[in-house]
Tab-separated table of C-alpha atoms in Angstrom:
chain	number	residue	atom	x	y	z
K	1	MET	CA	61.031	104.107	214.477
K	2	ARG	CA	58.091	101.946	215.597
K	3	CYS	CA	56.760	99.523	212.925
K	4	PHE	CA	53.360	97.837	212.814
K	5	MET	CA	53.350	94.175	211.842
K	6	LEU	CA	50.629	92.730	209.735
K	7	GLY	CA	49.868	89.314	211.275
K	8	ALA	CA	49.443	85.942	209.524
K	9	ALA	CA	45.686	86.070	209.943
K	10	ALA	CA	45.464	89.718	208.485
K	11	ALA	CA	41.949	90.428	207.357
K	12	GLU	CA	40.938	91.413	203.876
K	13	THR	CA	41.187	94.970	203.039
K	14	MET	CA	37.726	96.738	202.903
K	15	ALA	CA	37.987	97.523	199.081
K	16	SER	CA	35.285	97.704	196.332
K	17	THR	CA	35.745	98.363	192.789
K	18	MET	CA	32.982	100.658	191.738
K	19	ALA	CA	33.536	100.900	187.844
K	20	SER	CA	34.515	98.914	184.875
K	21	GLY	CA	37.435	96.554	184.666
K	22	ALA	CA	39.658	99.456	183.525
K	23	GLY	CA	40.148	100.406	187.196
K	24	ALA	CA	42.511	98.707	189.719
K	25	THR	CA	41.114	95.629	191.204
K	26	SER	CA	42.840	95.386	194.529
K	27	LEU	CA	44.474	97.901	196.916
K	28	ASP	CA	46.316	95.873	199.520
K	29	LEU	CA	48.055	97.300	202.638
K	30	VAL	CA	51.492	95.561	202.782
K	31	ALA	CA	53.461	97.756	205.322
K	32	SER	CA	52.859	100.277	207.968
K	33	TYR	CA	55.552	102.432	209.550
K	34	GLY	CA	55.619	104.737	212.630
K	35	LEU	CA	57.151	108.187	211.871
K	36	ALA	CA	59.408	110.500	213.769
K	37	ASP	CA	57.928	113.215	215.728
K	38	GLN	CA	59.501	115.685	213.070
K	39	LEU	CA	56.493	114.443	211.069
K	40	SER	CA	53.847	115.134	213.758
K	41	GLN	CA	54.561	118.778	214.255
K	42	SER	CA	51.585	120.832	215.467
K	43	ASN	CA	49.562	122.980	213.005
K	44	THR	CA	48.180	126.620	213.429
K	45	ASN	CA	45.462	126.255	210.802
K	46	PHE	CA	43.917	123.813	208.323
K	47	HIS	CA	45.195	120.915	206.187
K	48	PRO	CA	48.442	120.277	207.990
K	49	GLN	CA	49.547	117.632	205.420
K	50	GLY	CA	51.201	116.983	202.233
K	51	LEU	CA	52.797	114.194	200.628
K	52	GLY	CA	54.921	113.952	197.577
K	53	TYR	CA	57.361	111.747	195.563
K	54	ASP	CA	60.779	112.779	194.194
K	55	ALA	CA	61.450	110.247	191.292
K	56	ALA	CA	64.993	111.620	190.851
K	57	THR	CA	66.017	110.637	194.438
K	58	GLY	CA	63.503	107.951	195.296
K	59	GLN	CA	62.420	109.916	198.220
K	60	LEU	CA	59.056	110.713	199.823
K	61	LEU	CA	58.401	114.478	200.523
K	62	PHE	CA	56.388	115.694	203.634
K	63	ALA	CA	54.835	119.125	204.111
K	64	GLN	CA	53.214	120.281	207.226
K	65	GLN	CA	51.906	123.645	208.139
K	66	SER	CA	53.947	125.470	210.835
K	67	ALA	CA	56.965	123.295	210.313
K	68	GLY	CA	58.767	125.691	208.207
K	69	ALA	CA	60.452	122.951	206.360
K	70	LEU	CA	59.923	120.212	203.794
K	71	TYR	CA	61.126	116.777	204.971
K	72	PHE	CA	62.669	113.969	202.796
K	73	THR	CA	62.403	110.452	203.753
K	74	ASP	CA	63.116	107.039	202.254
K	75	LEU	CA	60.171	104.957	201.170
K	76	GLU	CA	59.797	103.559	204.855
K	77	GLY	CA	59.475	107.045	206.221
K	78	VAL	CA	62.889	107.439	207.748
K	79	VAL	CA	63.924	111.167	207.637
K	80	GLN	CA	67.044	111.684	205.379
K	81	GLY	CA	66.975	115.518	205.246
K	82	SER	CA	65.059	118.740	205.118
K	83	ARG	CA	64.822	122.104	203.491
K	84	SER	CA	63.644	125.251	205.179
K	85	VAL	CA	60.794	127.247	203.662
K	86	ALA	CA	59.613	130.658	204.973
K	87	PHE	CA	56.008	129.858	204.881
K	88	ASN	CA	53.431	128.983	207.500
K	89	HIS	CA	50.662	127.231	205.472
K	90	VAL	CA	52.211	124.776	203.057
K	91	THR	CA	49.598	122.234	202.005
K	92	SER	CA	51.067	120.140	199.202
K	93	VAL	CA	54.485	119.159	197.935
K	94	ALA	CA	55.963	117.680	194.747
K	95	ALA	CA	59.388	117.573	192.885
K	96	ASP	CA	61.291	116.918	189.730
K	97	ALA	CA	65.032	116.541	189.132
K	98	SER	CA	65.882	120.132	189.738
K	99	SER	CA	63.367	121.667	192.036
K	100	TYR	CA	60.794	121.119	194.773
K	101	TYR	CA	57.375	122.562	194.503
K	102	PHE	CA	54.844	123.522	197.059
K	103	SER	CA	51.543	125.279	197.456
K	104	ASP	CA	50.834	127.711	200.251
K	105	TYR	CA	48.158	130.017	201.542
K	106	SER	CA	50.005	132.116	204.091
K	107	ALA	CA	48.734	135.291	202.789
K	108	ASN	CA	45.487	134.080	201.377
K	109	SER	CA	44.253	136.542	198.595
K	110	ASP	CA	47.279	138.591	199.258
K	111	GLY	CA	49.865	135.935	198.400
K	112	LEU	CA	50.717	133.597	195.449
K	113	ASP	CA	49.767	129.944	195.741
K	114	VAL	CA	52.584	127.795	194.038
K	115	TYR	CA	56.162	128.058	194.493
K	116	ALA	CA	59.462	126.447	193.265
K	117	LEU	CA	62.478	125.791	195.334
K	118	SER	CA	65.667	124.942	193.481
K	119	LYS	CA	67.481	121.874	194.776
K	120	SER	CA	70.789	123.630	194.247
K	121	GLY	CA	69.855	126.165	196.961
K	122	GLY	CA	68.338	129.749	197.517
K	123	ALA	CA	64.877	130.816	198.454
K	124	ALA	CA	61.675	129.833	197.082
K	125	ALA	CA	60.360	131.633	194.137
K	126	PRO	CA	56.871	132.001	192.705
K	127	LEU	CA	55.939	129.373	190.083
K	128	SER	CA	52.634	130.828	189.030
K	129	THR	CA	50.839	134.208	189.245
K	130	GLU	CA	47.673	132.446	190.560
K	131	ILE	CA	46.271	134.055	193.892
K	132	ALA	CA	43.501	132.390	195.589
K	133	ALA	CA	42.068	132.797	199.149
K	134	TYR	CA	41.525	130.070	201.722
K	135	GLY	CA	43.152	126.738	201.905
K	136	GLY	CA	45.350	126.424	198.941
K	137	TYR	CA	45.144	122.992	197.115
K	138	PRO	CA	46.815	119.830	196.390
K	139	ILE	CA	49.350	119.543	193.748
K	140	ASP	CA	51.807	117.027	191.869
K	141	VAL	CA	54.395	117.221	189.338
K	142	ARG	CA	55.073	114.445	186.851
K	143	ASP	CA	57.119	114.460	183.549
K	144	GLY	CA	57.219	118.166	183.257
K	145	LYS	CA	53.688	118.966	184.013
K	146	LEU	CA	51.999	120.695	187.144
K	147	TYR	CA	48.787	118.944	188.145
K	148	ARG	CA	46.695	120.855	190.675
K	149	THR	CA	43.005	120.796	191.900
K	150	ASP	CA	40.588	123.832	191.365
K	151	ALA	CA	41.110	126.555	194.173
K	152	SER	CA	39.142	126.040	197.340
K	153	ALA	CA	36.309	128.252	197.899
K	154	GLY	CA	36.479	128.168	201.826
K	155	TYR	CA	38.763	126.655	204.677
K	156	GLY	CA	37.886	123.195	203.579
K	157	TRP	CA	38.560	121.023	200.540
K	158	GLY	CA	34.937	119.546	200.308
K	159	ASP	CA	34.265	121.605	197.219
K	160	LEU	CA	37.484	120.405	195.147
K	161	GLY	CA	36.488	118.511	192.159
K	162	GLN	CA	38.571	119.321	189.229
K	163	LEU	CA	42.124	118.801	188.031
K	164	ARG	CA	44.125	121.433	186.210
K	165	ILE	CA	47.040	120.400	184.113
K	166	SER	CA	49.788	122.887	182.620
K	167	SER	CA	53.301	122.742	181.602
K	168	LEU	CA	55.964	123.648	184.227
K	169	LEU	CA	57.500	125.935	181.556
K	170	SER	CA	54.218	127.962	181.347
K	171	PRO	CA	52.359	127.070	184.495
K	172	ASP	CA	49.656	129.798	183.960
K	173	THR	CA	48.540	128.335	180.678
K	174	ILE	CA	46.141	125.666	181.586
K	175	ASP	CA	46.253	123.046	178.827
K	176	ALA	CA	43.420	120.869	180.306
K	177	VAL	CA	40.795	120.888	182.973
K	178	VAL	CA	39.376	117.415	184.152
K	179	THR	CA	36.182	117.433	185.971
K	180	LEU	CA	36.270	114.239	188.246
K	181	GLU	CA	33.450	112.207	188.890
K	182	THR	CA	33.117	112.683	192.778
K	183	THR	CA	31.207	114.782	195.259
K	184	PHE	CA	33.390	113.872	198.068
K	185	GLY	CA	36.138	116.769	197.879
K	186	ILE	CA	39.747	115.985	197.567
K	187	GLY	CA	42.233	115.639	200.421
K	188	ASP	CA	45.192	114.874	198.240
K	189	ILE	CA	46.108	113.654	194.947
K	190	ALA	CA	48.649	111.329	193.317
K	191	VAL	CA	49.258	111.138	189.534
K	192	ASP	CA	49.842	107.543	188.038
K	193	LEU	CA	51.048	107.954	184.601
K	194	ASP	CA	51.574	104.125	184.421
K	195	ARG	CA	47.758	103.855	184.378
K	196	ASN	CA	46.850	107.224	183.026
K	197	ALA	CA	45.070	107.659	186.261
K	198	LEU	CA	44.654	110.178	189.068
K	199	TRP	CA	44.407	108.722	192.598
K	200	ALA	CA	42.489	110.928	195.010
K	201	LEU	CA	41.924	110.781	198.831
K	202	ASP	CA	38.397	111.945	199.860
K	203	TYR	CA	38.139	114.956	201.963
K	204	SER	CA	36.579	113.158	204.887
K	205	GLU	CA	37.063	111.816	208.218
K	206	THR	CA	36.389	108.304	206.800
K	207	ALA	CA	37.872	108.729	203.435
K	208	SER	CA	38.014	106.181	200.492
K	209	ILE	CA	40.957	106.323	197.989
K	210	ARG	CA	39.478	106.736	194.355
K	211	GLN	CA	40.780	106.099	191.073
K	212	PHE	CA	39.929	108.389	188.251
K	213	ASP	CA	40.789	108.290	184.488
K	214	LEU	CA	43.318	111.081	183.912
K	215	THR	CA	41.866	112.116	180.607
K	216	SER	CA	38.036	111.867	181.141
K	217	GLY	CA	37.796	112.220	184.999
K	218	LEU	CA	35.507	108.982	185.185
K	219	GLN	CA	35.858	107.217	188.418
K	220	LEU	CA	37.455	103.760	187.596
K	221	ALA	CA	37.623	102.345	191.195
K	222	ALA	CA	36.972	103.203	194.738
K	223	PHE	CA	38.499	101.531	197.983
K	224	ASP	CA	36.554	102.057	201.129
K	225	LEU	CA	39.426	102.125	203.650
K	226	GLY	CA	37.854	104.441	206.258
K	227	LEU	CA	41.084	106.634	206.278
K	228	ASP	CA	41.323	110.071	207.607
K	229	GLY	CA	41.382	112.412	204.665
K	230	LEU	CA	41.263	115.786	206.400
K	231	THR	CA	44.822	115.564	207.738
K	232	ALA	CA	46.547	113.153	205.389
K	233	GLY	CA	48.581	113.034	202.306
K	234	LEU	CA	48.768	110.731	199.418
K	235	THR	CA	51.379	109.998	196.600
K	236	TYR	CA	52.289	107.345	193.977
K	237	ALA	CA	55.566	105.630	193.364
K	238	ASP	CA	56.382	102.346	191.532
K	239	ASN	CA	53.038	100.617	191.683
K	240	ARG	CA	52.597	101.651	195.244
K	241	LEU	CA	50.393	104.251	197.002
K	242	TYR	CA	51.746	105.815	200.008
K	243	TYR	CA	49.437	107.366	202.715
K	244	TYR	CA	50.523	109.795	205.387
K	245	ASP	CA	48.316	109.895	208.473
K	246	TRP	CA	49.350	112.967	210.339
K	247	THR	CA	48.900	112.831	214.037
K	248	SER	CA	50.035	115.619	216.520
K	249	PRO	CA	52.201	115.752	218.628
K	250	SER	CA	53.350	112.188	217.953
K	251	GLY	CA	51.946	108.972	216.244
K	252	SER	CA	51.938	109.837	212.563
K	253	THR	CA	52.099	106.783	210.428
K	254	LEU	CA	53.047	105.982	206.882
K	255	SER	CA	51.058	103.122	205.112
K	256	VAL	CA	52.099	101.428	201.805
K	257	TYR	CA	49.379	100.024	199.507
K	258	ALA	CA	50.257	97.612	196.630
K	259	LEU	CA	48.165	97.908	193.361
K	260	ASP	CA	46.931	94.865	191.736
K	261	ALA	CA	49.338	91.768	191.104
K	262	ALA	CA	51.838	93.705	189.253
K	263	SER	CA	53.471	95.275	192.339
K	264	VAL	CA	57.070	95.638	192.934
K	265	PRO	CA	59.254	94.674	196.014
K	266	LEU	CA	59.294	97.003	198.843
K	267	PRO	CA	62.802	98.097	200.271
K	268	ALA	CA	64.410	95.013	202.156
K	269	SER	CA	65.332	97.123	205.264
K	270	GLY	CA	62.492	97.234	207.964
K	271	LEU	CA	60.053	95.331	205.445
K	272	LEU	CA	56.671	94.403	206.866
K	273	LEU	CA	54.966	91.808	204.890
K	274	ALA	CA	51.177	90.880	205.279
K	275	ALA	CA	51.476	87.222	205.924
K	276	GLY	CA	53.319	86.314	202.677
K	277	LEU	CA	52.694	87.156	199.064
K	278	GLY	CA	49.232	88.199	198.105
K	279	ALA	CA	47.982	88.560	201.630
K	280	VAL	CA	45.950	91.739	202.433
K	281	GLY	CA	45.578	93.535	205.578
K	282	TRP	CA	44.125	96.255	207.318
K	283	MET	CA	45.019	99.057	209.609
K	284	ARG	CA	42.842	101.630	211.653
K	285	ARG	CA	44.092	105.141	212.032
K	286	HIS	CA	46.409	105.587	214.942
K	287	ALA	CA	45.372	108.603	217.027
């Protein structure tokens, strides 16, 4: 697996806080990893991406359209396993201790949108009765709750701007709808219960990562990183944000961002540090 080293003279991340001190004050790139070609599979339609986190196993979860499988990796993006799914347009993935969850729009308005796949085996089963056309939506699962955006109104996610929250036990009963203070659309989401925050990737070719209050939807911070938000994924784990930059047929990368000064160590194997503790770096999208 190819790794990209961050040199001793790494430049400061182009990051700007755009709200009160309640938001994160830094988002520092500490490592970037080249991914196997399994995570660069070609797509047949829109949004060929999805990144989630399985807290029970400590693994990252990758979903790609046309792959016909969910892939599981360690926190450096090394593939550790996979699970077949009989769907062609999976757009987002999440997990809890017992199941994997994914959103799909293979049948558009003729098919259900969210499925559960038991870790013990068997085929995927509908989780929700919701049916929406077009391009699916990002999801996350944390502490027994399903987080999903509003349904897209076209084959693009530029109109997404809400977060819907429900219990996994009754996913069709929406307990809360949070309107996010954004007009940039949403390429992917990552729920951060440690900060009562939602991290969102702009649906843009030059995307920022934005932090929102999970209760009010107010924007707390924005980090102008110039990322590709159209074919990418985002997830949160242990005070890190993980960003999946999908490129076909090879060249996909996984980037790891530390939050503030309270970050935790990365895995020792294959660690890429940005010129010592507290250093920040930058990385352009690898085409």
